[in-house]
Coordinates of C-alpha atoms (C1' of nucleotides) in Angstrom, one line a residue:
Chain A
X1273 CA -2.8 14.0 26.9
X1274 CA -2.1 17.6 26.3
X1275 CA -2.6 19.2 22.9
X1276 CA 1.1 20.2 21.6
X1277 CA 0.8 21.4 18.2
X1278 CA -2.5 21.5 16.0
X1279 CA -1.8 17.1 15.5
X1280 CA -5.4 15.4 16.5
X1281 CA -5.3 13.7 19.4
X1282 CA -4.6 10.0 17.7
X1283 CA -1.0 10.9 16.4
X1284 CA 0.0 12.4 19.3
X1285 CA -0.5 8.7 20.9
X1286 CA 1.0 7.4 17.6
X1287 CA 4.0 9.6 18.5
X1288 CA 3.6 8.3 22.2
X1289 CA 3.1 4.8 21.5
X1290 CA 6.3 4.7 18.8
X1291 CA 8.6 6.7 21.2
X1292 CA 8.1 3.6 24.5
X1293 CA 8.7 0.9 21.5
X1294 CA 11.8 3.1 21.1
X1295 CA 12.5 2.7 24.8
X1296 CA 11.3 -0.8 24.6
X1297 CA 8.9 -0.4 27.0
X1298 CA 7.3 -3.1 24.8
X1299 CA 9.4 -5.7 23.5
X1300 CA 9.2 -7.5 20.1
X1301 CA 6.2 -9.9 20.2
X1302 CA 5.6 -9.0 23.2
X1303 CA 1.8 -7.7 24.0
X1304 CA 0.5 -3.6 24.6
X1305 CA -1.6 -2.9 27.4
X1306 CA -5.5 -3.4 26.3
X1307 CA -6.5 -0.5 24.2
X1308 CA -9.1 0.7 27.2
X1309 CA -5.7 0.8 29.3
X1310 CA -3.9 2.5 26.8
X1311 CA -6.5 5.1 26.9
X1312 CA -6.6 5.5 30.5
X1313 CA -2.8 6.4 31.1
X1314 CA -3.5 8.6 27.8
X1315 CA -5.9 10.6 28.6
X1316 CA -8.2 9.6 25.4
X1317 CA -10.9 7.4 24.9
X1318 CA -10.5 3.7 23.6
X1319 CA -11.6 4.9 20.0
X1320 CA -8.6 7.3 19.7
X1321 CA -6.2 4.5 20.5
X1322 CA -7.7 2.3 18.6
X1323 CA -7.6 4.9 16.0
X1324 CA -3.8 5.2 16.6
X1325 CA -2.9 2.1 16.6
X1326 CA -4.3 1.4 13.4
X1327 CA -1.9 3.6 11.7
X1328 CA 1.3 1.7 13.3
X1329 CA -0.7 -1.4 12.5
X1330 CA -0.6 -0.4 9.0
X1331 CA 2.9 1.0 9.0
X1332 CA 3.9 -3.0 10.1
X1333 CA 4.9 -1.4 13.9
X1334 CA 2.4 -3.6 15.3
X1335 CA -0.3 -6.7 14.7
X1336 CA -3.4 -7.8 16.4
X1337 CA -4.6 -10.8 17.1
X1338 CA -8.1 -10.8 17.8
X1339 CA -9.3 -12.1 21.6
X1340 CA -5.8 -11.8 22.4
X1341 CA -3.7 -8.4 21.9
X1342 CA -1.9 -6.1 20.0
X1343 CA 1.9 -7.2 19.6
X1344 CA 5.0 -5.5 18.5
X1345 CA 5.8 -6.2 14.9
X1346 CA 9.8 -7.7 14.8
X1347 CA 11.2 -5.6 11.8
X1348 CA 12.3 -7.6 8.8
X1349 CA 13.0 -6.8 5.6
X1350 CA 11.4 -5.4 2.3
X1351 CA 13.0 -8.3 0.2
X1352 CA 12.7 -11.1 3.0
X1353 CA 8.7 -10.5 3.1
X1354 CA 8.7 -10.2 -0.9
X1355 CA 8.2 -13.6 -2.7
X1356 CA 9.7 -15.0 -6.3
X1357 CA 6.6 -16.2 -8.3
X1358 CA 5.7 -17.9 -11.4
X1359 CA 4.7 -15.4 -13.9
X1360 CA 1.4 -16.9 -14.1
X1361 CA -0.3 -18.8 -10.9
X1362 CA -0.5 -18.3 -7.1
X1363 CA 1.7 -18.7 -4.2
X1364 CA 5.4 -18.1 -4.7
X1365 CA 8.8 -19.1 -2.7
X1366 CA 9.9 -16.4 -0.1
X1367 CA 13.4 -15.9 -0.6
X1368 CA 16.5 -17.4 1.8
X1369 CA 19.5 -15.3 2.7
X1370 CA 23.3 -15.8 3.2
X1371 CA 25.3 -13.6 4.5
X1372 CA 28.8 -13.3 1.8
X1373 CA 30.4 -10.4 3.9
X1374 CA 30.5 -6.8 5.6
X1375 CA 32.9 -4.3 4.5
X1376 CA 34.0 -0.7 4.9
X1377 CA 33.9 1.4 1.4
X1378 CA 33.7 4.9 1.0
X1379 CA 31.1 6.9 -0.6
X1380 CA 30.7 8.0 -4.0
X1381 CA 29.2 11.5 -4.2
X1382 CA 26.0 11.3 -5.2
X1383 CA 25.8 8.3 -2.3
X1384 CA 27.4 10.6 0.3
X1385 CA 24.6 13.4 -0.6
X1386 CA 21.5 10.4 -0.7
X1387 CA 22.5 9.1 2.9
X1388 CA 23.0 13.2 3.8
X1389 CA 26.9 12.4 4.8
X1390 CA 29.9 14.2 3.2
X1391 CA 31.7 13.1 0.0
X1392 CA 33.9 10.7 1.3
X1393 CA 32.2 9.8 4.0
X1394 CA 32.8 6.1 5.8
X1395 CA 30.2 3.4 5.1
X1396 CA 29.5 -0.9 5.7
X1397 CA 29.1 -2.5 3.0
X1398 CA 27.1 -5.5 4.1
X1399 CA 26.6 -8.3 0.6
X1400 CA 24.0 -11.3 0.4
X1401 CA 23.0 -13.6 -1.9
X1402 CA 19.5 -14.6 -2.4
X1403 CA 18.5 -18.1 -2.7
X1404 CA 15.1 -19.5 -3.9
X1405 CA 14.9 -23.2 -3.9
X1406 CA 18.6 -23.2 -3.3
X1407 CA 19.4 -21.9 -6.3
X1408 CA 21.0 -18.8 -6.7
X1409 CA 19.1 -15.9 -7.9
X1410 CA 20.4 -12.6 -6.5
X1411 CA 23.1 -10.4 -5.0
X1412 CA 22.0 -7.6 -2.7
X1413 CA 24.3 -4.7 -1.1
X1414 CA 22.8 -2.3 1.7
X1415 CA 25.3 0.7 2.7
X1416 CA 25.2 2.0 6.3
X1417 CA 27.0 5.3 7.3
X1418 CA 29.5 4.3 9.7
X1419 CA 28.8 7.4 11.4
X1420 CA 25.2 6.6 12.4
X1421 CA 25.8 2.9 12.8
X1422 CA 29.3 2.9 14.6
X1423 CA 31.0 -0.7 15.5
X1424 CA 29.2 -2.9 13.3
X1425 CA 31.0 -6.2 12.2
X1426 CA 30.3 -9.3 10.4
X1427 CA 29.7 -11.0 14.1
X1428 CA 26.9 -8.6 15.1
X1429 CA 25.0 -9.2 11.4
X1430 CA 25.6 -12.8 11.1
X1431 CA 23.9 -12.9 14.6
X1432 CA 20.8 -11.7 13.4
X1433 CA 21.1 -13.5 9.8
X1434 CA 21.7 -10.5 7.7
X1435 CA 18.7 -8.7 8.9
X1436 CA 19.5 -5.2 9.0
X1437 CA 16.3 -3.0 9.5
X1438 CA 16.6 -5.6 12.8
X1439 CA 19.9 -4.8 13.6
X1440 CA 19.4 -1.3 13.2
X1441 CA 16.6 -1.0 15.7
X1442 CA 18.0 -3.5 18.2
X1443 CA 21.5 -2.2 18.1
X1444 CA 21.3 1.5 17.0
X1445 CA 17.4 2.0 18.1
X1446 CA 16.7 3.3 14.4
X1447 CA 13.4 2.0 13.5
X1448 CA 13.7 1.4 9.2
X1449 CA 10.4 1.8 7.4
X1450 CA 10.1 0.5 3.6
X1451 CA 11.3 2.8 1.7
X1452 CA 10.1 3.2 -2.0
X1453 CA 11.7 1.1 -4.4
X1454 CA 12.8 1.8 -7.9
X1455 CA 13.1 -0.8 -10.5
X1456 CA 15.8 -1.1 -13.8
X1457 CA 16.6 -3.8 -15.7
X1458 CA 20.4 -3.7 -16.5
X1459 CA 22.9 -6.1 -18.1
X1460 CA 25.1 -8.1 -15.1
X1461 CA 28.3 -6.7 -14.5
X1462 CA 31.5 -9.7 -13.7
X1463 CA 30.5 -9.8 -10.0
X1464 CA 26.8 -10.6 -10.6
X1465 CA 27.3 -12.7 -13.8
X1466 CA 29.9 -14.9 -11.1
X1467 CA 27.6 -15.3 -8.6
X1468 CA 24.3 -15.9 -10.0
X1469 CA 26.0 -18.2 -12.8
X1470 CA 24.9 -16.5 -15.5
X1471 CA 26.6 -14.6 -18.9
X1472 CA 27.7 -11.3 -18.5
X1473 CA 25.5 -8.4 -20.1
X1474 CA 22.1 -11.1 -19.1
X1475 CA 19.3 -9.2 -17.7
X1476 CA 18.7 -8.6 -14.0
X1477 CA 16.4 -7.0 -12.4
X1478 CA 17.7 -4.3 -10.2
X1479 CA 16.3 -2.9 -7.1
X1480 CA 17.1 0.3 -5.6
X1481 CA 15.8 1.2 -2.1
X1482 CA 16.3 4.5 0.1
X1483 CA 15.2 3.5 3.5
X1484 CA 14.2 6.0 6.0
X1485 CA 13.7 6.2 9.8
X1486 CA 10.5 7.6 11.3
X1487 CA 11.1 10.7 11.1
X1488 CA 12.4 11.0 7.7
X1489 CA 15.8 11.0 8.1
X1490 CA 17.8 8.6 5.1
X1491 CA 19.8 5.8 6.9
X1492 CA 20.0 2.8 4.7
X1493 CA 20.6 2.8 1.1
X1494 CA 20.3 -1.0 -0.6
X1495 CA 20.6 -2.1 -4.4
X1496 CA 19.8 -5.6 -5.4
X1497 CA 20.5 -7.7 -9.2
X1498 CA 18.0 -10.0 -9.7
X1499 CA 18.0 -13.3 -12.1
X1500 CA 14.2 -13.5 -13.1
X1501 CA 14.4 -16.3 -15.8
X1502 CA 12.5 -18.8 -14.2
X1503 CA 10.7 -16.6 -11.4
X1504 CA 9.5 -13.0 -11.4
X1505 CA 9.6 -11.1 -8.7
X1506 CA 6.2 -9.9 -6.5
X1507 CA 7.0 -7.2 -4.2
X1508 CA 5.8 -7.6 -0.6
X1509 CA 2.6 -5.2 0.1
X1510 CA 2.8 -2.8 3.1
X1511 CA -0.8 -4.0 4.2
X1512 CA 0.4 -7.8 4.2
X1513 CA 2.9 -7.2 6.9
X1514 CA 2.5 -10.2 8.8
Chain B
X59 CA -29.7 -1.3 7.0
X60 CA -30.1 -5.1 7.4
X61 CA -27.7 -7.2 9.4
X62 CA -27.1 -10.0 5.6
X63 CA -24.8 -12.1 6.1
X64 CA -22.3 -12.0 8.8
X65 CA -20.5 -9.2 7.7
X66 CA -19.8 -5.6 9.9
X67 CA -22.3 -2.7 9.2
X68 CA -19.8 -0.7 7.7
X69 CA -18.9 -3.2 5.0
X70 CA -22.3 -3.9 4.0
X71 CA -21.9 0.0 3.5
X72 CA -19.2 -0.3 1.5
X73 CA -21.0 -2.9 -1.1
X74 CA -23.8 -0.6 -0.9
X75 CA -22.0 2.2 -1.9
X76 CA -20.1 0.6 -5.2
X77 CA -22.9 -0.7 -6.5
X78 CA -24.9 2.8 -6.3
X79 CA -21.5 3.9 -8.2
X80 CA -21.8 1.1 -10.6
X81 CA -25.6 2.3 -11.5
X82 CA -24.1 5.5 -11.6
X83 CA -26.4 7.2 -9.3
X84 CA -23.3 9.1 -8.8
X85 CA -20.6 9.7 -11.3
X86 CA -17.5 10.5 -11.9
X87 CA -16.4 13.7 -10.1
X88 CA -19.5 14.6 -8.6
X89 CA -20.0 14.8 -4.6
X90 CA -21.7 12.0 -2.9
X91 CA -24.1 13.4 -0.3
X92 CA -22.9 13.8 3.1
X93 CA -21.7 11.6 5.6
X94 CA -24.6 12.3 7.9
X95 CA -27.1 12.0 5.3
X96 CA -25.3 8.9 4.1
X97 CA -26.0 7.9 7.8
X98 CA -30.0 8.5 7.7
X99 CA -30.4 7.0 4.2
X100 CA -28.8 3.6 5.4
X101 CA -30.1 3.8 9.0
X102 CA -26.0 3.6 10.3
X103 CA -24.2 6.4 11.8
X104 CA -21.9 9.1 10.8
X105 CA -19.1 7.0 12.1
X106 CA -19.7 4.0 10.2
X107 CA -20.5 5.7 7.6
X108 CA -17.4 7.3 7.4
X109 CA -15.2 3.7 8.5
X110 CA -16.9 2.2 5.2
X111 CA -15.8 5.7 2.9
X112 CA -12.3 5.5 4.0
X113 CA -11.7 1.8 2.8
X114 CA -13.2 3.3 -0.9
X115 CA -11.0 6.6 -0.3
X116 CA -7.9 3.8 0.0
X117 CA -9.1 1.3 -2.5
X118 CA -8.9 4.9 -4.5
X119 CA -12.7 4.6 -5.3
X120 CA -13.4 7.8 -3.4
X121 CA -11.3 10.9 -2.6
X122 CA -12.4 13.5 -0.3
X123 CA -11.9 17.5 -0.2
X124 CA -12.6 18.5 3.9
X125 CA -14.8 21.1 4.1
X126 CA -16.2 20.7 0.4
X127 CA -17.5 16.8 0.1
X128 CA -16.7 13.1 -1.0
X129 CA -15.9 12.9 -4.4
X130 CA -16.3 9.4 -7.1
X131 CA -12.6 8.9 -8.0
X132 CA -12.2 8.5 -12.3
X133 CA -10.2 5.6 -12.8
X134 CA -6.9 5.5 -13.8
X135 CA -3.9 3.2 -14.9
X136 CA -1.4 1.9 -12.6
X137 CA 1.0 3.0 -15.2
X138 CA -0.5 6.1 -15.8
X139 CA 0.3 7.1 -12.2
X140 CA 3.7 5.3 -11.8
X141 CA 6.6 7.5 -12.4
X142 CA 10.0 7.7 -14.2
X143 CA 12.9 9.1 -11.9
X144 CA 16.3 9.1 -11.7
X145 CA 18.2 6.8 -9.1
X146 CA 19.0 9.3 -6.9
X147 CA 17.1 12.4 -6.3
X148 CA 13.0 13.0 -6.7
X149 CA 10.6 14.0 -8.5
X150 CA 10.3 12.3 -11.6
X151 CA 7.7 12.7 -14.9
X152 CA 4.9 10.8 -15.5
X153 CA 4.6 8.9 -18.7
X154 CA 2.4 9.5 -21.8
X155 CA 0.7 6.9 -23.7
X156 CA 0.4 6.5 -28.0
X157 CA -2.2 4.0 -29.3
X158 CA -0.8 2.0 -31.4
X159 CA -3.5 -0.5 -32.6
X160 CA -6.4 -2.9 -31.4
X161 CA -6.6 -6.3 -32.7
X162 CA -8.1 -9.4 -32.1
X163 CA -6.0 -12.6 -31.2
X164 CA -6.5 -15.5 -29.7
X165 CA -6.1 -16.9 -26.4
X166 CA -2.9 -19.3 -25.5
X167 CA -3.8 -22.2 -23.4
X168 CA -2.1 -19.9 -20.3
X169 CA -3.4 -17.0 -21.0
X170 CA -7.0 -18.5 -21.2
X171 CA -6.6 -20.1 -17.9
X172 CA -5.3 -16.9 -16.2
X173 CA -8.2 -14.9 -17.5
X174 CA -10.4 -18.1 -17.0
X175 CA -11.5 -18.3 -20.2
X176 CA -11.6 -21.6 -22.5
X177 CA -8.7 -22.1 -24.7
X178 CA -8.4 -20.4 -27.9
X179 CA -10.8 -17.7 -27.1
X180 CA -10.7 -14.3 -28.4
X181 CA -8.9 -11.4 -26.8
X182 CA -8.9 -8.0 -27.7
X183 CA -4.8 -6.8 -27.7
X184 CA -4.8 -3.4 -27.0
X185 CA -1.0 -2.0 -27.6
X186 CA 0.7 1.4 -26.0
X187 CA 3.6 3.2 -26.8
X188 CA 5.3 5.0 -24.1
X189 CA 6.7 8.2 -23.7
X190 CA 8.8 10.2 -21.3
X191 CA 10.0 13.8 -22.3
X192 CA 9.5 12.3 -25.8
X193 CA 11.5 9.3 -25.6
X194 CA 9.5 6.5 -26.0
X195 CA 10.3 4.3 -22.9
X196 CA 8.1 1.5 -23.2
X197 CA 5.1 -1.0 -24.5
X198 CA 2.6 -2.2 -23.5
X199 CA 0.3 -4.7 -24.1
X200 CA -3.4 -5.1 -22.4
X201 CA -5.4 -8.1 -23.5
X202 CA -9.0 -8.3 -22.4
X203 CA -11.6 -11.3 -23.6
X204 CA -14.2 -10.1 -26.2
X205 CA -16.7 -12.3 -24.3
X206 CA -16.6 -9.7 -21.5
X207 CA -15.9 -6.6 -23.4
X208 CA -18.0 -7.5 -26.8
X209 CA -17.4 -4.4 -29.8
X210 CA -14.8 -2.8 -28.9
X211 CA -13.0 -1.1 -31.5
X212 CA -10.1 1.1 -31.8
X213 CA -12.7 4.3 -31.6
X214 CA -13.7 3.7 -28.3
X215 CA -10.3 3.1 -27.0
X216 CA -9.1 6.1 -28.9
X217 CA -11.6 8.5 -27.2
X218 CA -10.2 7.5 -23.5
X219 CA -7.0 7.9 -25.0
X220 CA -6.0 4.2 -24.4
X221 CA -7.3 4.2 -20.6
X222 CA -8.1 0.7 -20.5
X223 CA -9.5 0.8 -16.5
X224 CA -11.7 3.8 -17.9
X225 CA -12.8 2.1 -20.9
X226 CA -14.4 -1.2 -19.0
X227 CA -15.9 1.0 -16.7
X228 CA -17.8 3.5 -18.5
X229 CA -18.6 1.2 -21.4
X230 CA -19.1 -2.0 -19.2
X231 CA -19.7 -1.4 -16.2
X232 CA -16.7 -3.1 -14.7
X233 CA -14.5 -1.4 -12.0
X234 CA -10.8 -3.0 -12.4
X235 CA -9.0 -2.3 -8.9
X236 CA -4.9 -2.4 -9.6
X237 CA -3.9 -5.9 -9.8
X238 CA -0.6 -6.7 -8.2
X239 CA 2.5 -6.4 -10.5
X240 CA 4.8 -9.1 -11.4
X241 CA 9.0 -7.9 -12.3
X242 CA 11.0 -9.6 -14.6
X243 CA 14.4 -8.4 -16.7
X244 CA 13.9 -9.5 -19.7
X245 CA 16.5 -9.6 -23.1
X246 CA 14.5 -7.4 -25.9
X247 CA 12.8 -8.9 -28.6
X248 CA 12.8 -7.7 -32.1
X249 CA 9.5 -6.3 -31.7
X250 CA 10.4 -4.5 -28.3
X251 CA 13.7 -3.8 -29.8
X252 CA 13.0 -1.8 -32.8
X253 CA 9.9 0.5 -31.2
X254 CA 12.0 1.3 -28.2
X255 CA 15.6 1.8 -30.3
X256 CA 17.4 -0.4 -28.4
X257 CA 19.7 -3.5 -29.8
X258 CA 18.0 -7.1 -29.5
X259 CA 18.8 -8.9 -26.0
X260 CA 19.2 -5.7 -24.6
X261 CA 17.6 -5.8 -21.1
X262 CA 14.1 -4.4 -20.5
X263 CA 12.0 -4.2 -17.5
X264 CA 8.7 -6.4 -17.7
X265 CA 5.7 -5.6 -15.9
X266 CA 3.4 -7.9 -15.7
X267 CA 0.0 -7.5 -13.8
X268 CA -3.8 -9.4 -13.7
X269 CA -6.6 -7.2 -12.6
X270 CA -9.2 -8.1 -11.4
X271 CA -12.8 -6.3 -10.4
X272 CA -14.2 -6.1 -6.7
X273 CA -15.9 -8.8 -7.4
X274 CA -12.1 -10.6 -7.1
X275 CA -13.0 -12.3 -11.4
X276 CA -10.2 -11.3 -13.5
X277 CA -10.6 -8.8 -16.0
X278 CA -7.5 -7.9 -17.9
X279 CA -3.9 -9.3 -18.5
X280 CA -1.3 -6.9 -19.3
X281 CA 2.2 -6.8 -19.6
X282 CA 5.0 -4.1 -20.2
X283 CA 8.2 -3.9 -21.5
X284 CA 10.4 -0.6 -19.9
X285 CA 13.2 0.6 -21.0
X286 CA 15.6 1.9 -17.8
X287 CA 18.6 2.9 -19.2
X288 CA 18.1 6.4 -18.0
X289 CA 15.4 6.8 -15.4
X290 CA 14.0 3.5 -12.8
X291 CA 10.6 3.1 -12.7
X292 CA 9.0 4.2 -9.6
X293 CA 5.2 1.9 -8.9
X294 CA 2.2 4.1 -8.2
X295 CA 1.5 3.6 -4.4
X296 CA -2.1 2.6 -3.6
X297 CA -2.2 5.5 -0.6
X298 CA -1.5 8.3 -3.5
X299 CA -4.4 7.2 -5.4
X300 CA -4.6 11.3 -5.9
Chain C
dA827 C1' -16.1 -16.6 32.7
dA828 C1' -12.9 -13.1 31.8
dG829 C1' -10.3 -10.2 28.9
dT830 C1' -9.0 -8.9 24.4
dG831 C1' -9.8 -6.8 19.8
dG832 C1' -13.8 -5.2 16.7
dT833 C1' -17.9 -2.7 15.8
dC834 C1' -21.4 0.8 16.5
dT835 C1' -24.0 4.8 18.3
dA836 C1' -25.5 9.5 19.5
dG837 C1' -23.9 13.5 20.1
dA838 C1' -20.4 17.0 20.3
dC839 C1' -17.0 20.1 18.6
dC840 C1' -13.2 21.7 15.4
dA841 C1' -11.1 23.1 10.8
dC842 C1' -11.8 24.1 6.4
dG843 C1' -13.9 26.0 2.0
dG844 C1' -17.2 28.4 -0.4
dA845 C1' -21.0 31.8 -0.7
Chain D
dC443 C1' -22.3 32.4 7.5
dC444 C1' -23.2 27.5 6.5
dG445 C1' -22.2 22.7 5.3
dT446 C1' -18.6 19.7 4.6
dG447 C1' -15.1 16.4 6.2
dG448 C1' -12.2 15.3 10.5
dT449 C1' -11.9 14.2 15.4
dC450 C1' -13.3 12.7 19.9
dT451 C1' -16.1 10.8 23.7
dA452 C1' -18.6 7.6 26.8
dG453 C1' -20.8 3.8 26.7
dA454 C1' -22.5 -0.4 24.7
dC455 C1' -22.4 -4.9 22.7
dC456 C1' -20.3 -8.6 19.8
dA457 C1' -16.7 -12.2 18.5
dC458 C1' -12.9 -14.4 19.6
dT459 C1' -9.2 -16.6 22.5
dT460 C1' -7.7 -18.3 26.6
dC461 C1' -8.2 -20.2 31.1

DNA sequence: AAGTGGTCTAGACCACGGA
DNA sequence: CCGTGGTCTAGACCACTTC
């Protein structure tokens, strides 16, 4: 492997190993070469790639399983790996989706200037509700730039069950990392108070996420209103990917 | 180094390492020797020696300065290194923290269990005021069992200025790693409400965490109550430790 | 038994910071 | 200049899973 730039050696095969997912050379779940192999076609020795891959297996790109292989993570998403707790006590409920619709809006102008599009600009508006136990306990709204994502419908994202950073990568071939999320606690609006049968001006939790591809380009921006009466809410950890 | 246990060399490393912290052979600030000589003092090599530092570098025990040395990281509050930001855009300030008091109560039947201690023992209730350009933001509330932490008096808390992880460390010897947080929206309560000038039943974001030392016992409760109107809170990472 | 991830070594060289 | 962290190698062995 030939030194471009002053990167090690190790992300240049991160770089390497992320751009044949990306041509899905390697499919979802579906085994690498060994990490001796890997180091032959590269040009480095199994320690680099080892070295390499541990960064991607921390990123959630891939997982290992020991005497077996190292897979290609499926991407799924940030709220769908978090889990709805007790506020005291173990274990938790991991949350169940259903898709309520996908719309085009336009964006406001501080949204246009987050997802780097201009005032105006086209964007799907996909809507879920979040269900714990069956009940009813949030609303979440993730906006897509039409631009980036052209031709989406309700029939493409009910196929994969509402799971965008999924449909992103196997559509669009945009692979979504977590992006950071920001928490508020803010009284529910009409819509919210409907859904998640509760009074208007209650508090919800309210996430805000600005998810990025990997290289740092914005692409998805999602807002959830929680109800977290009866269960709090326990973000998933990047490390406890699978 | 002896093969205890079962465990990999490097680990054994790593306990050897915290618990030459915790008798403060080295302190807070000051270099560790090198890896190399890390390497001949053990009887492991540079490598493993340096697989067991970068666990401690992401557990944010150690940080490292190349070309200068390995360094003991001082502790810190979650909260101290969370940030306040607005919705869109970066950045963000860092909150300050005013002591308000240090009392004794006693345990609730929960609360005893979580911290596994018997019912009705006492807790030391540490209380915060926080403060963002001024504004005071939020509370908090740290509770910590005097059988663990016996003496402590607002003096000693006063001197860390209110750094609770700091406090058990230097003056007891116990390293608290970040616990995982808990989210909740909760209506204000008069007490809430009239620190943080807000109306009762307004809604305020509840943190609510259990920490624990390396040693996986908990250690101290704490919960906050944030106020979100302007700015979201934005969670320390564990990766930017420093 | 064979193949995978997981660990470890000894030795080498590079990049950086401080004297 | 030296000593530090940071990277890399070739080769070895172990632990685990699968056949």
């Amino acid at each position: 492997m030939a030194k471009l730039s002053h990167q090690p050696l190790y992300r240049q095969v991160v770089r390497e190993v992320l751009s044949r997912i990306e041509a899905a050379e390697w499919r979802d779940d579906e085994p690498l070469p060994s990490e001796t192999e890997l180091g032959k076609n590269f040009g480095v020795s199994q320690g680099t790639v080892r070295k390499a891959l541990d960064e991607l297996v921390v990123e959630g790109v891939l997982y290992r399983r020991q005497g077996v292989g190292t897979f290609v993570a499926g991407t799924s998403d940030f709220l769908a790996r978090s889990r709805f707790t007790p506020l005291t006590g173990v274990g938790g409920e991991a949350p169940k989706f259903e898709l309520l619709g996908c719309v085009r809006i336009n964006a406001g102008e501080q949204l246009a200037e987050v997802l780097g599009q201009r005032r105006g600009a086209v964007l799907w508006q996909v809507r879920k509700l979040i269900r714990v136990a069956g009940a009813a306990v949030g609303l979440e709204e993730i906006l897509l730039p039409e631009r980036s994502f052209p031709d989406l419908d309700m029939r493409r994202v009910r196929e994969l069950k509402g799971n965008v950073p999924e449909l992103c990568w196997r559509d669009y071939g945009v692979r979504l990392k977590d992006g950071e999320v920001r928490y508020r606690a803010v009284p529910a609006a009409q819509a919210e108070a409907r859904l998640l049968q509760v009074e208007v001006g209650e508090p919800l939790l309210q996430l805000v996420r600005l998810s990025r591809d990997f290289d740092g380009r914005p692409q998805v921006w999602s807002v959830a209103w929680l109800k977290t009466e009866r269960d709090a809410f326990e973000p998933a950890t990047s490390a406890e990917q699978d």
